Coordinates of C-alpha atoms in Angstrom, one line a residue:
Chain A
M8 CA 8.4 13.7 -33.8
T9 CA 10.5 15.6 -31.3
A10 CA 10.4 13.0 -28.4
Q11 CA 13.3 10.6 -27.9
L12 CA 12.2 7.0 -28.0
I13 CA 12.6 4.9 -24.9
D14 CA 13.5 1.5 -26.4
G15 CA 12.0 -1.1 -24.1
T16 CA 13.1 -4.0 -26.2
R17 CA 16.7 -2.9 -26.0
I18 CA 16.6 -2.1 -22.3
A19 CA 14.8 -5.4 -21.5
R20 CA 17.6 -7.2 -23.3
E21 CA 20.2 -5.3 -21.2
V22 CA 18.3 -6.2 -18.0
R23 CA 18.3 -9.9 -19.1
A24 CA 22.0 -9.8 -19.8
R25 CA 22.6 -8.4 -16.3
V26 CA 20.3 -11.1 -14.8
A27 CA 22.2 -13.8 -16.7
A28 CA 25.5 -12.5 -15.3
E29 CA 24.0 -12.5 -11.8
V30 CA 22.7 -16.0 -12.2
T31 CA 26.2 -17.2 -13.2
E32 CA 27.8 -15.4 -10.3
F33 CA 25.2 -16.8 -7.8
R34 CA 25.6 -20.3 -9.2
E35 CA 29.4 -20.2 -8.9
R36 CA 29.3 -18.7 -5.4
T37 CA 26.5 -20.9 -3.9
G38 CA 26.1 -23.9 -6.2
I39 CA 22.5 -23.1 -6.6
V40 CA 20.7 -22.6 -9.9
P41 CA 17.7 -20.1 -9.4
G42 CA 14.5 -21.8 -10.4
L43 CA 11.3 -20.2 -11.7
A44 CA 8.1 -22.3 -11.1
T45 CA 5.4 -21.2 -13.5
I46 CA 1.9 -22.5 -13.0
L47 CA -0.5 -22.5 -15.9
V48 CA -4.1 -23.7 -15.5
G49 CA -6.1 -24.6 -18.6
E50 CA -5.5 -23.8 -22.2
D51 CA -6.0 -20.0 -22.6
P52 CA -4.0 -19.2 -25.7
A53 CA -2.8 -15.8 -24.6
S54 CA -1.7 -17.2 -21.2
E55 CA 0.1 -20.1 -23.0
V56 CA 2.1 -17.6 -25.0
Y57 CA 3.0 -15.5 -22.0
V58 CA 4.1 -18.5 -19.9
R59 CA 6.1 -19.9 -22.8
N60 CA 8.0 -16.6 -23.2
K61 CA 8.7 -16.5 -19.4
R62 CA 10.0 -20.0 -19.4
R63 CA 12.1 -19.5 -22.5
L64 CA 13.7 -16.3 -21.2
A65 CA 14.3 -17.9 -17.8
V66 CA 16.2 -20.7 -19.5
E67 CA 18.1 -18.2 -21.6
T68 CA 19.3 -16.4 -18.5
G69 CA 20.5 -19.7 -17.0
M70 CA 17.6 -20.5 -14.6
A71 CA 15.9 -23.8 -14.1
D72 CA 12.4 -24.0 -15.7
L73 CA 10.1 -25.7 -13.2
H74 CA 6.8 -25.6 -15.0
R75 CA 3.4 -27.1 -13.9
H76 CA 0.6 -27.3 -16.3
L77 CA -2.8 -28.1 -14.6
D78 CA -6.1 -29.1 -16.2
A79 CA -8.6 -26.4 -16.8
D80 CA -11.0 -28.2 -14.3
V81 CA -8.5 -28.6 -11.5
A82 CA -9.9 -28.2 -8.0
Q83 CA -8.9 -25.2 -5.8
P84 CA -7.4 -27.4 -3.1
T85 CA -5.2 -29.2 -5.7
V86 CA -3.8 -25.9 -6.9
A87 CA -3.3 -24.8 -3.3
A88 CA -1.4 -28.1 -2.5
I89 CA 0.8 -27.6 -5.5
I90 CA 1.7 -24.0 -4.5
E91 CA 2.4 -25.2 -0.9
E92 CA 4.7 -27.9 -2.3
L93 CA 6.6 -25.3 -4.4
A94 CA 6.7 -23.0 -1.4
H95 CA 8.6 -25.6 0.6
D96 CA 10.8 -26.7 -2.3
D97 CA 14.3 -25.2 -2.0
A98 CA 14.9 -25.7 -5.7
V99 CA 12.1 -23.2 -6.4
S100 CA 13.3 -19.5 -6.1
G101 CA 10.2 -17.9 -7.6
I102 CA 6.5 -19.0 -8.0
L103 CA 4.4 -17.4 -10.7
L104 CA 0.7 -18.3 -10.9
Q105 CA -0.4 -17.2 -14.4
L106 CA -3.6 -15.1 -14.4
P107 CA -6.4 -15.1 -15.2
L108 CA -7.5 -18.4 -13.7
P109 CA -10.6 -20.3 -14.9
R110 CA -13.7 -18.9 -13.4
H111 CA -14.2 -21.7 -10.8
L112 CA -10.9 -20.9 -9.1
E113 CA -10.5 -18.0 -6.6
S114 CA -7.1 -16.4 -7.3
G115 CA -6.8 -14.2 -4.2
P116 CA -6.3 -17.0 -1.6
L117 CA -4.1 -19.0 -4.0
I118 CA -1.8 -16.0 -4.6
D119 CA -1.5 -15.4 -0.9
L120 CA -0.2 -19.0 -0.4
I121 CA 3.0 -17.9 -2.2
P122 CA 5.6 -16.9 0.4
A123 CA 6.7 -13.3 0.2
L124 CA 10.3 -14.4 -0.5
K125 CA 9.2 -16.4 -3.6
D126 CA 6.5 -13.9 -4.8
V127 CA 8.4 -12.9 -8.0
D128 CA 5.2 -11.3 -9.4
G129 CA 4.9 -9.1 -6.2
L130 CA 1.2 -9.7 -6.0
T131 CA 0.6 -11.2 -2.6
T132 CA -1.0 -9.1 0.2
L133 CA 2.2 -9.3 2.2
S134 CA 4.3 -8.0 -0.7
A135 CA 1.8 -5.2 -1.2
G136 CA 2.1 -4.4 2.5
L137 CA 5.9 -4.4 2.4
L138 CA 5.8 -2.0 -0.6
A139 CA 3.2 0.2 1.2
R140 CA 5.4 0.3 4.3
G141 CA 8.6 0.9 2.3
R142 CA 10.1 -2.3 3.5
P143 CA 12.4 -4.6 1.4
G144 CA 10.5 -7.1 -0.7
L145 CA 9.7 -8.2 -4.2
R146 CA 7.9 -5.5 -6.3
P147 CA 5.3 -6.0 -9.0
C148 CA 7.0 -6.5 -12.4
T149 CA 5.3 -4.0 -14.6
P150 CA 5.6 -0.9 -12.4
S151 CA 9.2 -1.9 -11.5
G152 CA 10.0 -2.1 -15.2
V153 CA 8.6 1.4 -15.7
I154 CA 11.0 2.7 -13.1
T155 CA 13.9 1.1 -15.0
L156 CA 12.6 2.7 -18.3
I157 CA 12.5 6.1 -16.6
D158 CA 16.0 5.6 -15.2
S159 CA 17.3 4.8 -18.7
T160 CA 16.6 8.4 -19.7
G161 CA 19.1 9.6 -17.1
I162 CA 16.4 11.9 -15.6
S163 CA 16.2 11.9 -11.8
L164 CA 12.6 11.5 -10.4
E165 CA 13.5 13.5 -7.2
G166 CA 11.1 16.4 -6.8
L167 CA 9.5 15.9 -10.2
N168 CA 5.7 15.9 -10.6
A169 CA 4.7 12.4 -11.6
V170 CA 1.1 11.7 -12.6
V171 CA -0.2 8.1 -12.8
V172 CA -3.4 7.7 -14.8
G173 CA -5.0 4.5 -13.4
R174 CA -5.1 2.9 -10.0
S175 CA -5.2 -0.8 -10.6
E176 CA -3.9 -3.3 -8.1
L177 CA -1.3 -4.6 -10.6
V178 CA -0.1 -1.4 -12.1
G179 CA -1.4 2.0 -11.0
G180 CA -1.4 1.4 -7.3
P181 CA 2.1 0.1 -6.9
M182 CA 3.4 2.5 -9.6
S183 CA 2.4 5.5 -7.5
R184 CA 4.1 4.0 -4.5
L185 CA 7.4 3.3 -6.4
L186 CA 7.5 6.8 -7.8
L187 CA 7.0 8.1 -4.2
E188 CA 10.0 6.0 -3.1
R189 CA 12.0 7.9 -5.7
N190 CA 10.9 11.2 -4.1
A191 CA 8.6 12.3 -6.9
T192 CA 5.5 14.3 -6.0
V193 CA 2.9 11.8 -7.1
T194 CA -0.7 12.3 -8.2
T195 CA -3.0 9.4 -8.9
A196 CA -5.7 10.2 -11.5
H197 CA -8.4 7.8 -12.6
S198 CA -11.8 7.5 -14.3
R199 CA -13.4 9.8 -11.6
T200 CA -10.8 12.5 -12.0
R201 CA -12.7 15.7 -13.1
D202 CA -10.2 17.5 -15.3
L203 CA -7.7 15.0 -16.5
V204 CA -6.1 17.5 -19.0
A205 CA -5.4 19.9 -16.1
V206 CA -4.0 17.2 -13.9
A207 CA -1.9 15.3 -16.5
S208 CA -0.5 18.5 -18.1
E209 CA 1.3 19.3 -14.9
A210 CA 3.3 16.1 -15.1
D211 CA 7.0 16.0 -15.7
V212 CA 6.5 12.3 -15.8
L213 CA 3.2 10.9 -17.1
I214 CA 2.3 7.2 -16.7
A215 CA -0.7 6.1 -18.8
A216 CA -2.1 3.0 -17.2
A217 CA -5.8 3.5 -17.6
G218 CA -6.5 0.6 -19.9
V219 CA -8.3 3.0 -22.3
P220 CA -7.0 3.0 -25.9
H221 CA -5.8 6.4 -27.1
L222 CA -7.0 8.2 -23.9
I223 CA -3.9 10.5 -23.7
G224 CA -3.4 13.1 -26.4
A225 CA -1.1 16.1 -26.9
E226 CA -3.4 18.3 -24.7
H227 CA -2.6 16.1 -21.7
V228 CA 1.2 16.4 -22.1
K229 CA 3.5 19.1 -20.8
P230 CA 6.1 19.9 -23.4
G231 CA 9.3 17.9 -22.7
A232 CA 7.6 15.4 -20.3
V233 CA 8.5 11.7 -20.0
V234 CA 5.5 9.7 -21.2
I235 CA 5.3 6.0 -20.4
D236 CA 2.5 4.0 -22.0
V237 CA 1.5 0.9 -20.0
G238 CA -1.6 0.3 -22.1
I239 CA -1.7 -2.5 -24.7
H240 CA -4.8 -3.0 -26.8
R241 CA -5.4 -5.1 -29.9
T242 CA -7.2 -3.0 -32.5
E243 CA -8.0 -3.4 -36.2
S244 CA -4.9 -1.4 -37.1
G245 CA -2.6 -3.4 -34.8
L246 CA -1.4 -3.1 -31.2
T247 CA -1.9 0.3 -29.6
G248 CA -1.5 1.9 -26.2
D249 CA -3.3 4.4 -23.9
V250 CA -1.4 7.2 -25.6
R251 CA -2.0 8.7 -29.1
F252 CA 1.6 8.1 -30.1
D253 CA 1.8 10.4 -33.1
E254 CA 0.5 13.6 -31.6
V255 CA 2.1 13.0 -28.1
S256 CA 5.5 12.3 -29.5
A257 CA 5.5 15.7 -31.1
V258 CA 5.2 17.3 -27.6
A259 CA 6.8 14.9 -25.1
G260 CA 10.6 14.9 -24.4
W261 CA 10.7 11.1 -24.1
I262 CA 8.1 8.4 -25.0
T263 CA 7.7 4.6 -25.0
P264 CA 6.3 2.9 -28.1
V265 CA 3.6 0.2 -28.1
P266 CA 4.7 -2.5 -28.7
G267 CA 8.4 -2.4 -27.7
G268 CA 8.1 -0.2 -24.6
V269 CA 6.8 -1.4 -21.2
G270 CA 5.8 -4.9 -22.5
P271 CA 9.3 -6.4 -22.8
M272 CA 10.2 -5.0 -19.4
T273 CA 7.7 -7.0 -17.5
I274 CA 9.3 -10.4 -18.2
A275 CA 12.8 -8.9 -17.7
T276 CA 11.8 -7.6 -14.3
L277 CA 10.3 -11.0 -13.4
L278 CA 13.6 -12.6 -14.1
A279 CA 15.4 -9.9 -12.1
N280 CA 13.0 -10.6 -9.2
T281 CA 13.7 -14.4 -9.5
V282 CA 17.4 -14.0 -9.0
T283 CA 16.8 -11.5 -6.2
A284 CA 14.5 -14.0 -4.6
A285 CA 17.1 -16.8 -4.9
R286 CA 19.6 -14.5 -3.2
M287 CA 17.3 -13.6 -0.4
Q288 CA 16.4 -17.2 0.3
W289 CA 20.0 -18.2 0.3
E290 CA 20.9 -15.5 2.8
Q291 CA 18.0 -16.5 5.0
R292 CA 19.1 -20.1 5.0
Q293 CA 22.7 -19.0 5.8
L294 CA 21.3 -17.0 8.8
A295 CA 19.1 -19.9 9.9
S296 CA 22.0 -22.4 9.7
R297 CA 24.2 -20.1 11.8
A298 CA 21.5 -19.6 14.5
Chain B
M3 CA -12.4 33.7 10.3
T4 CA -14.5 32.6 7.4
A5 CA -13.9 28.9 7.6
Q6 CA -16.4 26.6 9.4
L7 CA -14.8 24.7 12.3
I8 CA -14.7 20.9 12.1
D9 CA -15.3 20.0 15.8
G10 CA -13.3 16.8 16.3
T11 CA -14.2 16.6 20.0
R12 CA -17.9 16.6 19.2
I13 CA -17.6 14.2 16.3
A14 CA -15.4 11.8 18.3
R15 CA -18.1 11.8 21.0
E16 CA -20.7 10.9 18.4
V17 CA -18.5 8.1 17.1
R18 CA -18.0 6.7 20.6
A19 CA -21.8 6.8 21.2
R20 CA -22.3 4.9 18.0
V21 CA -19.6 2.4 19.1
A22 CA -21.3 2.0 22.5
A23 CA -24.6 1.2 20.8
E24 CA -22.9 -1.3 18.6
V25 CA -21.2 -3.0 21.6
T26 CA -24.5 -3.3 23.3
E27 CA -26.2 -4.8 20.2
F28 CA -23.2 -7.2 19.6
R29 CA -23.2 -8.3 23.3
E30 CA -27.0 -9.0 23.3
R31 CA -26.8 -10.8 20.0
T32 CA -23.7 -13.0 20.6
G33 CA -23.1 -12.9 24.4
I34 CA -19.6 -11.6 23.7
V35 CA -18.1 -8.4 25.2
P36 CA -15.5 -6.9 22.8
G37 CA -12.1 -6.7 24.6
L38 CA -9.3 -4.3 23.9
A39 CA -5.8 -5.6 24.9
T40 CA -3.4 -2.7 25.3
I41 CA 0.3 -3.4 25.8
L42 CA 2.4 -0.8 27.5
V43 CA 6.2 -1.3 27.9
G44 CA 8.0 0.8 30.4
E45 CA 7.1 4.2 32.0
D46 CA 7.1 6.7 29.2
P47 CA 4.8 9.5 30.6
A48 CA 3.2 10.4 27.2
S49 CA 2.5 6.8 26.4
E50 CA 1.0 6.2 29.9
V51 CA -1.5 9.0 29.3
Y52 CA -2.4 7.7 25.8
V53 CA -2.9 4.2 27.0
R54 CA -4.9 5.4 30.1
N55 CA -7.3 7.3 27.8
K56 CA -7.7 4.4 25.4
R57 CA -8.5 2.1 28.3
R58 CA -10.9 4.5 29.9
L59 CA -12.8 5.2 26.7
A60 CA -12.9 1.5 25.9
V61 CA -14.6 0.8 29.3
E62 CA -16.9 3.8 28.7
T63 CA -18.2 2.2 25.5
G64 CA -18.8 -1.1 27.2
M65 CA -15.7 -3.0 26.2
A66 CA -13.5 -5.2 28.4
D67 CA -10.2 -3.6 29.3
L68 CA -7.5 -6.2 29.0
H69 CA -4.3 -4.3 29.8
R70 CA -0.7 -5.6 30.1
H71 CA 2.0 -3.5 31.6
L72 CA 5.5 -4.8 30.9
D73 CA 8.8 -3.7 32.5
A74 CA 11.0 -1.3 30.5
D75 CA 13.7 -4.0 30.3
V76 CA 11.4 -6.8 29.1
A77 CA 13.0 -9.1 26.5
Q78 CA 11.8 -9.2 22.9
P79 CA 10.8 -12.9 23.1
T80 CA 8.7 -12.2 26.2
V81 CA 6.8 -9.5 24.4
A82 CA 6.4 -11.8 21.4
A83 CA 5.0 -14.6 23.6
I84 CA 2.5 -12.2 25.2
I85 CA 1.3 -11.0 21.8
E86 CA 0.9 -14.6 20.6
E87 CA -1.0 -15.5 23.8
L88 CA -3.4 -12.5 23.2
A89 CA -3.6 -13.5 19.5
H90 CA -5.0 -16.9 20.5
D91 CA -7.3 -15.6 23.3
D92 CA -11.0 -15.4 22.1
A93 CA -11.7 -12.8 24.8
V94 CA -9.3 -10.4 23.0
S95 CA -10.9 -8.6 20.1
G96 CA -8.2 -6.1 19.5
I97 CA -4.5 -5.9 20.3
L98 CA -2.7 -2.5 20.6
L99 CA 1.0 -2.4 21.1
Q100 CA 1.7 1.2 22.3
L101 CA 4.6 2.8 20.5
P102 CA 7.3 3.9 20.8
L103 CA 8.9 0.9 22.4
P104 CA 12.1 1.1 24.5
R105 CA 15.2 1.1 22.2
H106 CA 16.2 -2.5 22.8
L107 CA 13.0 -3.8 21.3
E108 CA 12.3 -4.1 17.6
S109 CA 8.7 -3.0 17.0
G110 CA 8.3 -4.2 13.4
P111 CA 8.4 -8.0 14.0
L112 CA 6.3 -7.6 17.2
I113 CA 3.6 -5.7 15.4
D114 CA 3.5 -8.3 12.7
L115 CA 2.7 -11.0 15.3
I116 CA -0.7 -9.3 15.7
P117 CA -3.3 -11.2 13.5
A118 CA -4.9 -9.0 10.8
L119 CA -8.3 -9.6 12.4
K120 CA -7.1 -8.2 15.7
D121 CA -4.9 -5.4 14.3
V122 CA -7.1 -2.5 15.6
D123 CA -4.3 0.0 15.0
G124 CA -4.1 -1.2 11.3
L125 CA -0.3 -1.2 11.5
T126 CA 0.7 -4.7 10.5
T127 CA 2.2 -5.4 7.0
L128 CA -0.8 -7.6 6.2
S129 CA -3.2 -4.8 7.1
A130 CA -1.1 -2.4 5.0
G131 CA -1.3 -4.9 2.1
L132 CA -5.1 -5.3 2.5
L133 CA -5.5 -1.5 2.3
A134 CA -3.1 -1.2 -0.7
R135 CA -5.1 -3.9 -2.5
G136 CA -8.4 -2.4 -1.6
R137 CA -9.5 -5.5 0.4
P138 CA -11.5 -5.5 3.6
G139 CA -9.4 -5.1 6.7
L140 CA -8.8 -2.8 9.7
R141 CA -7.5 0.6 8.7
P142 CA -5.0 2.9 10.6
C143 CA -6.9 5.0 13.1
T144 CA -5.7 8.5 12.4
P145 CA -6.3 8.6 8.6
S146 CA -9.6 6.8 9.1
G147 CA -10.6 9.4 11.6
V148 CA -9.7 12.1 9.1
I149 CA -12.1 10.5 6.6
T150 CA -14.8 10.7 9.2
L151 CA -14.1 14.4 9.8
I152 CA -14.3 15.1 6.1
D153 CA -17.5 13.2 5.8
S154 CA -18.9 15.3 8.7
T155 CA -18.8 18.4 6.4
G156 CA -21.3 16.7 4.0
I157 CA -18.8 17.2 1.1
S158 CA -18.3 14.2 -1.2
L159 CA -14.7 13.4 -2.0
E160 CA -15.6 11.9 -5.3
G161 CA -13.6 13.7 -8.1
L162 CA -12.1 16.3 -5.8
N163 CA -8.4 17.1 -5.8
A164 CA -7.0 15.9 -2.5
V165 CA -3.4 16.8 -1.5
V166 CA -1.7 15.0 1.4
V167 CA 1.4 16.7 2.7
G168 CA 3.4 14.0 4.3
R169 CA 4.0 10.3 3.4
S170 CA 4.6 8.6 6.8
E171 CA 3.8 5.0 7.3
L172 CA 1.3 5.8 10.0
V173 CA -0.6 8.7 8.5
G174 CA 0.4 10.1 5.1
G175 CA 0.7 6.8 3.3
P176 CA -2.6 5.2 4.3
M177 CA -4.3 8.6 4.1
S178 CA -3.6 8.9 0.4
R179 CA -4.9 5.4 -0.1
L180 CA -8.1 6.0 1.8
L181 CA -8.8 9.2 -0.2
L182 CA -8.3 7.3 -3.4
E183 CA -10.8 4.7 -2.2
R184 CA -13.3 7.6 -2.0
N185 CA -12.5 8.5 -5.6
A186 CA -10.6 11.7 -5.0
T187 CA -7.7 12.5 -7.3
V188 CA -4.9 12.2 -4.8
T189 CA -1.5 14.0 -4.7
T190 CA 1.1 13.0 -2.2
A191 CA 3.5 15.9 -1.4
H192 CA 6.5 15.8 1.0
S193 CA 9.8 17.3 2.0
R194 CA 11.2 16.8 -1.5
T195 CA 8.3 18.5 -3.3
R196 CA 9.7 21.4 -5.3
D197 CA 6.8 23.9 -5.2
L198 CA 4.5 23.0 -2.3
V199 CA 2.5 26.2 -2.7
A200 CA 1.7 25.4 -6.3
V201 CA 0.8 21.8 -5.4
A202 CA -1.2 22.5 -2.2
S203 CA -3.1 25.4 -3.6
E204 CA -4.8 23.1 -6.2
A205 CA -6.4 21.1 -3.3
D206 CA -10.1 21.0 -2.7
V207 CA -9.1 18.9 0.4
L208 CA -5.7 19.6 2.0
I209 CA -4.4 17.2 4.6
A210 CA -1.4 18.6 6.6
A211 CA 0.5 15.6 7.9
A212 CA 4.1 16.7 7.5
G213 CA 5.0 17.0 11.2
V214 CA 6.4 20.5 10.7
P215 CA 4.9 23.2 12.9
H216 CA 3.1 26.1 11.0
L217 CA 4.2 24.7 7.6
I218 CA 0.9 25.5 5.9
G219 CA -0.1 29.1 5.5
A220 CA -2.8 31.0 3.6
E221 CA -0.7 30.9 0.4
H222 CA -1.0 27.1 0.3
V223 CA -4.8 27.1 0.5
K224 CA -7.3 27.4 -2.2
P225 CA -10.2 29.6 -1.1
G226 CA -13.0 27.4 0.3
A227 CA -10.9 24.3 0.7
V228 CA -11.3 21.7 3.5
V229 CA -8.1 21.8 5.6
I230 CA -7.3 19.0 8.0
D231 CA -4.4 19.5 10.4
V232 CA -2.9 16.2 11.6
G233 CA 0.1 17.9 13.2
I234 CA 0.4 18.3 16.9
H235 CA 3.4 20.0 18.4
R236 CA 4.1 21.3 21.9
T237 CA 5.4 24.9 21.7
E238 CA 6.0 27.6 24.2
S239 CA 2.6 29.1 23.3
G240 CA 0.8 25.8 23.7
L241 CA -0.3 23.0 21.3
T242 CA -0.1 23.8 17.7
G243 CA -0.4 22.0 14.4
D244 CA 1.1 22.0 10.9
V245 CA -1.3 24.7 9.9
R246 CA -1.1 28.4 10.7
F247 CA -4.7 28.4 12.0
D248 CA -5.4 32.1 12.1
E249 CA -4.4 33.0 8.5
V250 CA -5.6 29.7 7.0
S251 CA -9.0 29.9 8.6
A252 CA -9.5 33.3 6.8
V253 CA -9.2 31.5 3.5
A254 CA -10.4 27.9 3.9
G255 CA -14.0 26.7 3.8
W256 CA -13.6 24.2 6.6
I257 CA -10.8 23.7 9.1
T258 CA -9.9 21.5 12.0
P259 CA -8.5 23.1 15.2
V260 CA -5.5 21.8 17.2
P261 CA -6.2 20.6 19.7
G262 CA -9.8 19.3 19.3
G263 CA -9.6 18.3 15.7
V264 CA -7.9 15.1 14.5
G265 CA -6.6 14.1 17.9
P266 CA -9.8 12.9 19.6
M267 CA -10.8 11.0 16.4
T268 CA -7.8 8.6 16.7
I269 CA -9.1 6.9 19.9
A270 CA -12.7 7.0 18.7
T271 CA -11.6 5.2 15.5
L272 CA -9.6 2.7 17.5
L273 CA -12.8 1.8 19.5
A274 CA -14.8 1.6 16.2
N275 CA -12.1 -0.8 14.9
T276 CA -12.3 -2.9 18.0
V277 CA -16.0 -3.6 17.7
T278 CA -15.5 -4.2 13.9
A279 CA -12.8 -6.7 14.8
A280 CA -15.0 -8.4 17.4
R281 CA -17.7 -8.8 14.7
M282 CA -15.3 -10.1 12.1
Q283 CA -13.9 -12.7 14.5
W284 CA -17.3 -13.8 15.5
E285 CA -18.4 -14.2 11.9
Q286 CA -15.2 -16.2 11.2
R287 CA -15.9 -18.5 14.2
Q288 CA -19.4 -19.0 13.0
L289 CA -18.2 -19.9 9.5
A290 CA -15.6 -22.3 11.0
S291 CA -18.1 -24.0 13.2
R292 CA -20.4 -24.6 10.3
A293 CA -17.6 -26.0 8.1

């Protein structure tokens, strides 16, 4: 292995420590404790684990844990009413609707009931539009976390060739946009890309977010490149990513492991978004009270 | 010259003829005449010409011309009130706020008062979010018109390398996204791109939208590529684009002229968006009346 490891577990811990300090500063300055409202519908075991971790780390960083657990057969209007109640509750800084929802619920319209200022997952249409237009707003957690990981290497993205493999709404799409904001030249590749080796091997920074186990090998990687593996797949031999770690780490300059790379960053970024949201809401209320 | 010319003037005429037929069909089926509300603030001569052309071609395609001309010193709340009135007026299918506005007005919040269903310029944050998320919605006119021009060549974008030079909110940004929807592998280059020749010369489809006269020369163009010139600049020797037409047309497979390329498509696409908007609003009212 020649690549340096990007330790997502350590960097996520550092982000959380920074968030905890910001929560303390905000609480002392304003008297407000940022609150994260998580909504879990039903009993999906993976979702239960994710939500439990989010709540635990929110509490660890000094936030209020405002959880709602809804029955698996809850009706769409009931979920909508709960989101609207949380939207109007000043104690709620961020609202997170844990996905996927049970089949009978339509997630799109429910997500869009979350006000942009409380959209700590960055998934609403308005948040996507703010990102597309380069306006201030809350950004999706996983791609934001990837930017933090790249920054941790000390490498500036300005003018670099960045290639994102994958164009999903949650990761690939916003990822490309965030890299562009950092002045990288950004290429989005995907399942219809004709010659992925040719495209990927031009990348100074390669983001593997295709959702295909072991898709990216040494032949896709320019020597010395930064390789970020967003994939996470459960296989017989354990957790693995979109990148063939052993062969790529012999070529790349920097690489994230799976697990322990992008994964831990997602929750850390969610918490960072929640304290940002609390601050934005407070500033808006100050402006409104002065008007 | 070896390149085939993409005749935007002719293709725009064809689009307008199709729009006129759709307007007739829609009027006969629903009794509704699609209406385009243009808002012009002040006396900027270029803006007056643009708005006059939009109104004239709207009328030519059978739409109602619902124009508002506001004084140069109109107050922000007055413009806001007019947009909100048009937003609630069922006779108005599309609302177009002609930019740029006089300095004392803030365009962003005014544009975002236009409902997504009437946003025929595709410029609101919500429309940008719908595009970013790949959801149905009205798309910005210039990049949509470029897609129509590419389609006119008979070349399928699927799997091709497309390079967009420029990342503006109005053109470059949405252009990249529309090319991605057509399954091209899309690279966004810009002023910070280190080696534009290397990046651009990989393109099967090259979109010049940098706003820099004569930026793109033969060295940027892969033999046989489709070259679309979005630039339009007034120089001493007449109108010119971002592309050095003479030398590039000796290399490219297809090329748009300036003028007579992308320019005429923008209004044609605006009219197409307006009839689409009328149809979407009608369908929504039908749904609402049944509920």
